[in-house]
Amino acid sequence: MRGGRLRRWGLLAAAFVFAASAKSQTREAVQTKRQDPVYPEKSEGQGNVLMSGRIDRQGRLGDLHLLAASAKEFIKPAADAVKAWEFRPAMRDGIPIEVPANIGVRFRIPGEKRGLIPAPILGDLAIFPADESGKRTAPEGFPIRRGQDRALRAEAHLDVPPNLNARTLAVRVEAVAPSGRHVAIFQPPVAVPARVMEVTIPVVARIGADWEEGVWMLRFTVNGNGAGSGQFWLASDPAHFTFVIPKS
């Protein structure tokens, strides 16, 4: 009898160690190769290019779509650079999963004019599943599980033209459903200190019970003008849901 109890305790301990090990293998996609873009010849402009895509279970980046660009001449060199990027896949409980990718590529010139972009535009956008308080419940880019993840948390880095004076920007954020329905998320003004070229905007949004499954977009406007966007995926069971990325 004692030997049977010991064996059962041994099995329970092994199961606990396995579960803890699997949990420790939950991580975001890890970039292993990055190629910087080639600056367009004869261009003296600066700005950003924003793209969306997906990182599959083998870590391959694909389904690239243009979302926004400060200037047309930046689009091709940005796309050429991003196509050379490589990743280790995201993992949930030790199993590779497919995740969306929100990609920002900056074009800057050195010196005193660095950062003189024509208009505010996103530089980076990270979106996380979250609980009701806005605390992250999974790594960046993980599909949001409807019914389990109560909210999303977005950390947006907005690049702005530098100004000698402090100013306030009217920032609007809305979620756009696969069907095209718009849901207002964030509208308070954003204060920008003098000479600052980047502000961080934390955004927390509750997932509505009527939010449909599929690929959603998070769109930003500044003072009424488009400032870029990013995607997030929503499904009751993301592991068995086919996310179709809309063509831009």
Short mmCIF file of N, CA and C in Angstrom, two decimals, residues 46-189:
data_model
loop_
_atom_site.label_atom_id
_atom_site.label_comp_id
_atom_site.label_asym_id
_atom_site.label_seq_id
_atom_site.Cartn_x
_atom_site.Cartn_y
_atom_site.Cartn_z
N GLN A 46 11.84 62.06 -43.99
CA GLN A 46 11.86 61.13 -42.88
C GLN A 46 10.43 60.67 -42.60
N GLY A 47 10.31 59.53 -41.97
CA GLY A 47 8.97 59.04 -41.67
C GLY A 47 8.96 57.56 -41.36
N ASN A 48 7.78 57.00 -41.32
CA ASN A 48 7.58 55.61 -40.94
C ASN A 48 6.76 54.87 -41.98
N VAL A 49 6.92 53.54 -41.98
CA VAL A 49 6.06 52.65 -42.76
C VAL A 49 5.49 51.63 -41.79
N LEU A 50 4.17 51.42 -41.86
CA LEU A 50 3.50 50.47 -40.99
C LEU A 50 2.93 49.34 -41.83
N MET A 51 3.17 48.11 -41.39
CA MET A 51 2.68 46.93 -42.08
C MET A 51 2.10 45.94 -41.08
N SER A 52 1.25 45.06 -41.58
CA SER A 52 0.75 43.95 -40.77
C SER A 52 1.08 42.65 -41.47
N GLY A 53 1.09 41.57 -40.72
CA GLY A 53 1.35 40.25 -41.29
C GLY A 53 1.06 39.18 -40.26
N ARG A 54 1.57 37.99 -40.51
CA ARG A 54 1.41 36.91 -39.55
C ARG A 54 2.72 36.14 -39.44
N ILE A 55 2.99 35.64 -38.24
CA ILE A 55 4.14 34.77 -38.00
C ILE A 55 3.59 33.38 -37.75
N ASP A 56 3.92 32.43 -38.63
CA ASP A 56 3.29 31.11 -38.54
C ASP A 56 3.98 30.22 -37.52
N ARG A 57 3.55 28.97 -37.45
CA ARG A 57 4.05 28.05 -36.43
C ARG A 57 5.49 27.62 -36.67
N GLN A 58 6.03 27.95 -37.85
CA GLN A 58 7.44 27.68 -38.13
C GLN A 58 8.29 28.95 -37.96
N GLY A 59 7.65 30.06 -37.58
CA GLY A 59 8.38 31.31 -37.40
C GLY A 59 8.55 32.11 -38.68
N ARG A 60 7.82 31.73 -39.74
CA ARG A 60 7.92 32.46 -41.00
C ARG A 60 6.96 33.65 -41.02
N LEU A 61 7.47 34.78 -41.46
CA LEU A 61 6.67 36.00 -41.56
C LEU A 61 6.07 36.09 -42.95
N GLY A 62 4.76 36.24 -43.02
CA GLY A 62 4.09 36.32 -44.32
C GLY A 62 2.83 37.15 -44.24
N ASP A 63 2.06 37.15 -45.35
CA ASP A 63 0.81 37.92 -45.44
C ASP A 63 1.04 39.39 -45.14
N LEU A 64 2.12 39.95 -45.67
CA LEU A 64 2.42 41.36 -45.39
C LEU A 64 1.46 42.28 -46.13
N HIS A 65 0.93 43.26 -45.40
CA HIS A 65 0.04 44.26 -45.97
C HIS A 65 0.46 45.65 -45.51
N LEU A 66 0.45 46.58 -46.42
CA LEU A 66 0.76 47.97 -46.08
C LEU A 66 -0.42 48.59 -45.35
N LEU A 67 -0.13 49.27 -44.23
CA LEU A 67 -1.17 49.96 -43.48
C LEU A 67 -1.08 51.48 -43.60
N ALA A 68 0.15 52.00 -43.58
CA ALA A 68 0.34 53.45 -43.68
C ALA A 68 1.80 53.73 -43.98
N ALA A 69 2.05 54.90 -44.56
CA ALA A 69 3.43 55.31 -44.86
C ALA A 69 3.49 56.83 -44.89
N SER A 70 4.57 57.37 -44.35
CA SER A 70 4.76 58.82 -44.38
C SER A 70 5.04 59.32 -45.79
N ALA A 71 5.67 58.47 -46.62
CA ALA A 71 5.99 58.85 -48.00
C ALA A 71 6.07 57.58 -48.84
N LYS A 72 5.67 57.68 -50.11
CA LYS A 72 5.64 56.51 -50.99
C LYS A 72 7.02 55.91 -51.20
N GLU A 73 8.07 56.74 -51.23
CA GLU A 73 9.40 56.21 -51.54
C GLU A 73 9.94 55.30 -50.44
N PHE A 74 9.30 55.30 -49.26
CA PHE A 74 9.76 54.45 -48.17
C PHE A 74 9.16 53.04 -48.24
N ILE A 75 8.10 52.86 -49.01
CA ILE A 75 7.35 51.61 -48.95
C ILE A 75 8.16 50.41 -49.44
N LYS A 76 8.76 50.52 -50.62
CA LYS A 76 9.50 49.37 -51.17
C LYS A 76 10.71 49.00 -50.32
N PRO A 77 11.58 49.95 -49.95
CA PRO A 77 12.72 49.54 -49.12
C PRO A 77 12.30 48.97 -47.78
N ALA A 78 11.20 49.46 -47.22
CA ALA A 78 10.73 48.89 -45.95
C ALA A 78 10.27 47.44 -46.15
N ALA A 79 9.50 47.20 -47.22
CA ALA A 79 9.02 45.85 -47.48
C ALA A 79 10.17 44.90 -47.78
N ASP A 80 11.16 45.36 -48.55
CA ASP A 80 12.32 44.51 -48.87
C ASP A 80 13.06 44.11 -47.61
N ALA A 81 13.20 45.04 -46.67
CA ALA A 81 13.92 44.73 -45.43
C ALA A 81 13.13 43.75 -44.58
N VAL A 82 11.84 43.99 -44.42
CA VAL A 82 11.02 43.15 -43.54
C VAL A 82 10.92 41.72 -44.07
N LYS A 83 10.90 41.54 -45.39
CA LYS A 83 10.81 40.19 -45.95
C LYS A 83 12.02 39.33 -45.59
N ALA A 84 13.12 39.96 -45.19
CA ALA A 84 14.32 39.22 -44.81
C ALA A 84 14.36 38.89 -43.31
N TRP A 85 13.41 39.38 -42.55
CA TRP A 85 13.40 39.12 -41.12
C TRP A 85 13.05 37.65 -40.85
N GLU A 86 13.60 37.14 -39.75
CA GLU A 86 13.33 35.76 -39.34
C GLU A 86 12.98 35.72 -37.86
N PHE A 87 12.20 34.70 -37.48
CA PHE A 87 11.70 34.60 -36.11
C PHE A 87 11.73 33.15 -35.61
N ARG A 88 11.77 33.00 -34.30
CA ARG A 88 11.37 31.75 -33.66
C ARG A 88 9.89 31.90 -33.34
N PRO A 89 9.09 30.87 -33.56
CA PRO A 89 7.64 31.03 -33.39
C PRO A 89 7.24 31.31 -31.95
N ALA A 90 6.07 31.91 -31.79
CA ALA A 90 5.48 32.09 -30.47
C ALA A 90 5.08 30.72 -29.93
N MET A 91 5.07 30.59 -28.61
CA MET A 91 4.75 29.32 -27.97
C MET A 91 3.72 29.54 -26.88
N ARG A 92 2.72 28.65 -26.84
CA ARG A 92 1.78 28.62 -25.72
C ARG A 92 1.82 27.24 -25.10
N ASP A 93 2.26 27.16 -23.83
CA ASP A 93 2.38 25.88 -23.13
C ASP A 93 3.23 24.89 -23.91
N GLY A 94 4.31 25.39 -24.52
CA GLY A 94 5.24 24.53 -25.23
C GLY A 94 4.84 24.17 -26.64
N ILE A 95 3.71 24.70 -27.12
CA ILE A 95 3.23 24.38 -28.47
C ILE A 95 3.33 25.63 -29.34
N PRO A 96 3.95 25.55 -30.52
CA PRO A 96 4.03 26.72 -31.40
C PRO A 96 2.64 27.18 -31.84
N ILE A 97 2.43 28.48 -31.86
CA ILE A 97 1.15 29.03 -32.30
C ILE A 97 1.39 30.11 -33.35
N GLU A 98 0.36 30.40 -34.12
CA GLU A 98 0.41 31.44 -35.12
C GLU A 98 -0.06 32.75 -34.48
N VAL A 99 0.64 33.84 -34.77
CA VAL A 99 0.30 35.13 -34.17
C VAL A 99 0.34 36.23 -35.22
N PRO A 100 -0.42 37.31 -35.01
CA PRO A 100 -0.32 38.45 -35.91
C PRO A 100 0.94 39.25 -35.63
N ALA A 101 1.37 40.01 -36.62
CA ALA A 101 2.55 40.86 -36.48
C ALA A 101 2.17 42.28 -36.88
N ASN A 102 2.49 43.24 -36.01
CA ASN A 102 2.37 44.66 -36.32
C ASN A 102 3.77 45.23 -36.44
N ILE A 103 4.09 45.77 -37.59
CA ILE A 103 5.48 46.11 -37.92
C ILE A 103 5.60 47.60 -38.24
N GLY A 104 6.56 48.23 -37.60
CA GLY A 104 6.87 49.63 -37.90
C GLY A 104 8.32 49.76 -38.33
N VAL A 105 8.56 50.47 -39.42
CA VAL A 105 9.91 50.70 -39.92
C VAL A 105 10.13 52.21 -39.99
N ARG A 106 11.17 52.70 -39.35
CA ARG A 106 11.45 54.13 -39.31
C ARG A 106 12.57 54.49 -40.29
N PHE A 107 12.42 55.63 -40.92
CA PHE A 107 13.46 56.21 -41.77
C PHE A 107 13.86 57.54 -41.16
N ARG A 108 15.12 57.63 -40.72
CA ARG A 108 15.61 58.84 -40.07
C ARG A 108 16.98 59.21 -40.62
N ILE A 109 17.26 60.51 -40.67
CA ILE A 109 18.57 61.00 -41.06
C ILE A 109 19.26 61.53 -39.81
N PRO A 110 20.59 61.36 -39.71
CA PRO A 110 21.29 61.84 -38.52
C PRO A 110 21.43 63.35 -38.52
N GLY A 111 21.78 63.88 -37.37
CA GLY A 111 22.04 65.32 -37.28
C GLY A 111 20.89 66.10 -36.65
N GLU A 112 20.95 67.39 -36.81
CA GLU A 112 20.00 68.27 -36.17
C GLU A 112 18.57 68.09 -36.69
N LYS A 113 18.43 67.62 -37.91
CA LYS A 113 17.10 67.47 -38.51
C LYS A 113 16.46 66.11 -38.23
N ARG A 114 17.16 65.30 -37.45
CA ARG A 114 16.62 63.97 -37.17
C ARG A 114 15.25 64.08 -36.50
N GLY A 115 14.28 63.31 -37.00
CA GLY A 115 12.96 63.29 -36.41
C GLY A 115 11.98 64.29 -36.97
N LEU A 116 12.38 65.04 -37.98
CA LEU A 116 11.47 66.02 -38.59
C LEU A 116 10.54 65.31 -39.58
N ILE A 117 9.59 64.58 -39.03
CA ILE A 117 8.63 63.86 -39.86
C ILE A 117 7.48 64.80 -40.23
N PRO A 118 6.77 64.54 -41.32
CA PRO A 118 5.75 65.49 -41.77
C PRO A 118 4.50 65.55 -40.90
N ALA A 119 4.15 64.44 -40.24
CA ALA A 119 2.91 64.40 -39.45
C ALA A 119 3.01 63.25 -38.44
N PRO A 120 2.23 63.32 -37.36
CA PRO A 120 2.24 62.21 -36.39
C PRO A 120 1.88 60.88 -37.04
N ILE A 121 2.61 59.83 -36.66
CA ILE A 121 2.35 58.49 -37.17
C ILE A 121 2.88 57.49 -36.16
N LEU A 122 2.20 56.34 -36.06
CA LEU A 122 2.68 55.30 -35.15
C LEU A 122 4.09 54.86 -35.54
N GLY A 123 4.90 54.59 -34.51
CA GLY A 123 6.20 54.00 -34.75
C GLY A 123 6.20 52.53 -34.40
N ASP A 124 5.59 52.20 -33.27
CA ASP A 124 5.46 50.82 -32.80
C ASP A 124 4.09 50.65 -32.16
N LEU A 125 3.55 49.45 -32.28
CA LEU A 125 2.27 49.13 -31.66
C LEU A 125 2.31 47.70 -31.16
N ALA A 126 2.18 47.52 -29.85
CA ALA A 126 2.14 46.19 -29.25
C ALA A 126 0.76 45.99 -28.63
N ILE A 127 0.11 44.86 -28.95
CA ILE A 127 -1.23 44.57 -28.45
C ILE A 127 -1.19 43.25 -27.69
N PHE A 128 -1.76 43.26 -26.47
CA PHE A 128 -1.72 42.10 -25.59
C PHE A 128 -3.14 41.72 -25.15
N PRO A 129 -3.42 40.43 -24.96
CA PRO A 129 -4.62 40.05 -24.22
C PRO A 129 -4.48 40.55 -22.78
N ALA A 130 -5.61 40.91 -22.15
CA ALA A 130 -5.55 41.48 -20.80
C ALA A 130 -6.77 41.07 -20.00
N ASP A 131 -6.66 41.31 -18.67
CA ASP A 131 -7.82 41.08 -17.82
C ASP A 131 -8.62 42.38 -17.72
N GLU A 132 -9.65 42.39 -16.89
CA GLU A 132 -10.54 43.55 -16.82
C GLU A 132 -9.82 44.81 -16.36
N SER A 133 -8.76 44.66 -15.59
CA SER A 133 -8.02 45.82 -15.10
C SER A 133 -7.02 46.35 -16.13
N GLY A 134 -6.82 45.61 -17.23
CA GLY A 134 -5.84 46.01 -18.23
C GLY A 134 -4.50 45.35 -18.06
N LYS A 135 -4.37 44.45 -17.09
CA LYS A 135 -3.10 43.74 -16.89
C LYS A 135 -2.95 42.66 -17.95
N ARG A 136 -1.75 42.56 -18.53
CA ARG A 136 -1.50 41.56 -19.57
C ARG A 136 -1.74 40.14 -19.04
N THR A 137 -2.35 39.32 -19.87
CA THR A 137 -2.55 37.91 -19.51
C THR A 137 -1.78 36.97 -20.43
N ALA A 138 -1.13 37.51 -21.45
CA ALA A 138 -0.35 36.71 -22.39
C ALA A 138 0.64 37.63 -23.09
N PRO A 139 1.64 37.05 -23.75
CA PRO A 139 2.65 37.87 -24.43
C PRO A 139 2.07 38.68 -25.59
N GLU A 140 2.88 39.59 -26.08
CA GLU A 140 2.49 40.45 -27.20
C GLU A 140 2.06 39.64 -28.42
N GLY A 141 0.97 40.06 -29.04
CA GLY A 141 0.53 39.45 -30.29
C GLY A 141 -0.30 38.20 -30.13
N PHE A 142 -0.40 37.65 -28.93
CA PHE A 142 -1.19 36.43 -28.77
C PHE A 142 -2.65 36.70 -29.15
N PRO A 143 -3.28 35.78 -29.89
CA PRO A 143 -4.71 35.95 -30.18
C PRO A 143 -5.51 36.11 -28.90
N ILE A 144 -6.50 36.97 -28.94
CA ILE A 144 -7.34 37.21 -27.78
C ILE A 144 -8.45 36.17 -27.74
N ARG A 145 -8.59 35.51 -26.61
CA ARG A 145 -9.57 34.44 -26.47
C ARG A 145 -10.87 35.02 -25.91
N ARG A 146 -11.88 35.06 -26.77
CA ARG A 146 -13.16 35.62 -26.35
C ARG A 146 -13.77 34.75 -25.26
N GLY A 147 -14.19 35.37 -24.17
CA GLY A 147 -14.73 34.63 -23.05
C GLY A 147 -13.69 34.34 -21.98
N GLN A 148 -12.40 34.45 -22.32
CA GLN A 148 -11.33 34.22 -21.34
C GLN A 148 -10.52 35.49 -21.10
N ASP A 149 -10.10 36.14 -22.17
CA ASP A 149 -9.39 37.41 -22.04
C ASP A 149 -10.44 38.53 -22.09
N ARG A 150 -10.61 39.21 -20.99
CA ARG A 150 -11.71 40.17 -20.86
C ARG A 150 -11.44 41.50 -21.56
N ALA A 151 -10.18 41.77 -21.87
CA ALA A 151 -9.83 43.06 -22.46
C ALA A 151 -8.60 42.91 -23.33
N LEU A 152 -8.27 43.98 -24.03
CA LEU A 152 -6.99 44.06 -24.72
C LEU A 152 -6.24 45.26 -24.18
N ARG A 153 -4.93 45.17 -24.19
CA ARG A 153 -4.07 46.28 -23.81
C ARG A 153 -3.16 46.59 -24.99
N ALA A 154 -3.16 47.84 -25.42
CA ALA A 154 -2.29 48.26 -26.51
C ALA A 154 -1.31 49.29 -25.97
N GLU A 155 -0.07 49.16 -26.37
CA GLU A 155 0.96 50.14 -26.03
C GLU A 155 1.45 50.74 -27.34
N ALA A 156 0.98 51.94 -27.61
CA ALA A 156 1.26 52.62 -28.88
C ALA A 156 2.35 53.66 -28.68
N HIS A 157 3.34 53.63 -29.56
CA HIS A 157 4.39 54.65 -29.57
C HIS A 157 4.13 55.55 -30.77
N LEU A 158 3.72 56.77 -30.49
CA LEU A 158 3.36 57.72 -31.53
C LEU A 158 4.52 58.67 -31.78
N ASP A 159 5.06 58.67 -32.99
CA ASP A 159 6.11 59.60 -33.37
C ASP A 159 5.47 60.90 -33.81
N VAL A 160 6.00 62.02 -33.33
CA VAL A 160 5.44 63.33 -33.64
C VAL A 160 6.56 64.28 -34.08
N PRO A 161 6.27 65.25 -34.95
CA PRO A 161 7.28 66.25 -35.30
C PRO A 161 7.66 67.03 -34.05
N PRO A 162 8.95 67.28 -33.83
CA PRO A 162 9.35 68.03 -32.64
C PRO A 162 8.85 69.47 -32.69
N ASN A 163 8.58 70.04 -31.53
CA ASN A 163 8.09 71.40 -31.43
C ASN A 163 8.73 72.06 -30.22
N LEU A 164 9.07 73.33 -30.34
CA LEU A 164 9.70 74.04 -29.22
C LEU A 164 8.73 74.24 -28.06
N ASN A 165 7.45 74.13 -28.33
CA ASN A 165 6.45 74.35 -27.29
C ASN A 165 5.69 73.07 -26.96
N ALA A 166 5.25 72.96 -25.72
CA ALA A 166 4.39 71.85 -25.34
C ALA A 166 3.05 72.01 -26.05
N ARG A 167 2.40 70.88 -26.33
CA ARG A 167 1.13 70.95 -27.03
C ARG A 167 0.25 69.77 -26.65
N THR A 168 -0.99 69.84 -27.07
CA THR A 168 -1.95 68.78 -26.80
C THR A 168 -2.50 68.26 -28.12
N LEU A 169 -2.54 66.93 -28.25
CA LEU A 169 -3.04 66.30 -29.47
C LEU A 169 -4.37 65.62 -29.18
N ALA A 170 -5.27 65.77 -30.12
CA ALA A 170 -6.56 65.07 -30.02
C ALA A 170 -6.39 63.69 -30.66
N VAL A 171 -6.25 62.66 -29.83
CA VAL A 171 -6.02 61.30 -30.31
C VAL A 171 -7.30 60.48 -30.17
N ARG A 172 -7.67 59.83 -31.25
CA ARG A 172 -8.84 58.95 -31.23
C ARG A 172 -8.40 57.55 -31.64
N VAL A 173 -8.85 56.56 -30.90
CA VAL A 173 -8.55 55.16 -31.22
C VAL A 173 -9.88 54.42 -31.35
N GLU A 174 -10.00 53.63 -32.39
CA GLU A 174 -11.20 52.84 -32.55
C GLU A 174 -10.85 51.44 -33.04
N ALA A 175 -11.64 50.48 -32.60
CA ALA A 175 -11.49 49.10 -33.07
C ALA A 175 -12.44 48.90 -34.23
N VAL A 176 -11.93 48.27 -35.28
CA VAL A 176 -12.73 48.03 -36.48
C VAL A 176 -12.91 46.52 -36.65
N ALA A 177 -14.15 46.07 -36.63
CA ALA A 177 -14.47 44.65 -36.71
C ALA A 177 -14.26 44.12 -38.12
N PRO A 178 -14.16 42.79 -38.29
CA PRO A 178 -14.06 42.21 -39.63
C PRO A 178 -15.21 42.62 -40.55
N SER A 179 -16.37 42.87 -39.94
CA SER A 179 -17.54 43.28 -40.73
C SER A 179 -17.52 44.76 -41.09
N GLY A 180 -16.56 45.51 -40.50
CA GLY A 180 -16.47 46.94 -40.78
C GLY A 180 -17.07 47.81 -39.70
N ARG A 181 -17.66 47.23 -38.67
CA ARG A 181 -18.24 48.01 -37.58
C ARG A 181 -17.15 48.71 -36.78
N HIS A 182 -17.36 49.97 -36.40
CA HIS A 182 -16.37 50.75 -35.66
C HIS A 182 -16.80 50.87 -34.19
N VAL A 183 -15.84 50.64 -33.30
CA VAL A 183 -16.09 50.76 -31.87
C VAL A 183 -15.11 51.77 -31.30
N ALA A 184 -15.59 52.89 -30.76
CA ALA A 184 -14.71 53.91 -30.17
C ALA A 184 -14.06 53.36 -28.91
N ILE A 185 -12.74 53.57 -28.79
CA ILE A 185 -11.98 53.02 -27.67
C ILE A 185 -11.39 54.10 -26.78
N PHE A 186 -10.74 55.10 -27.37
CA PHE A 186 -9.94 56.06 -26.62
C PHE A 186 -10.08 57.43 -27.25
N GLN A 187 -10.41 58.45 -26.43
CA GLN A 187 -10.58 59.78 -26.98
C GLN A 187 -9.96 60.92 -26.17
N PRO A 188 -9.44 60.68 -24.97
CA PRO A 188 -8.87 61.79 -24.20
C PRO A 188 -7.71 62.46 -24.95
N PRO A 189 -7.47 63.76 -24.73
CA PRO A 189 -6.32 64.43 -25.35
C PRO A 189 -5.01 63.91 -24.78
#
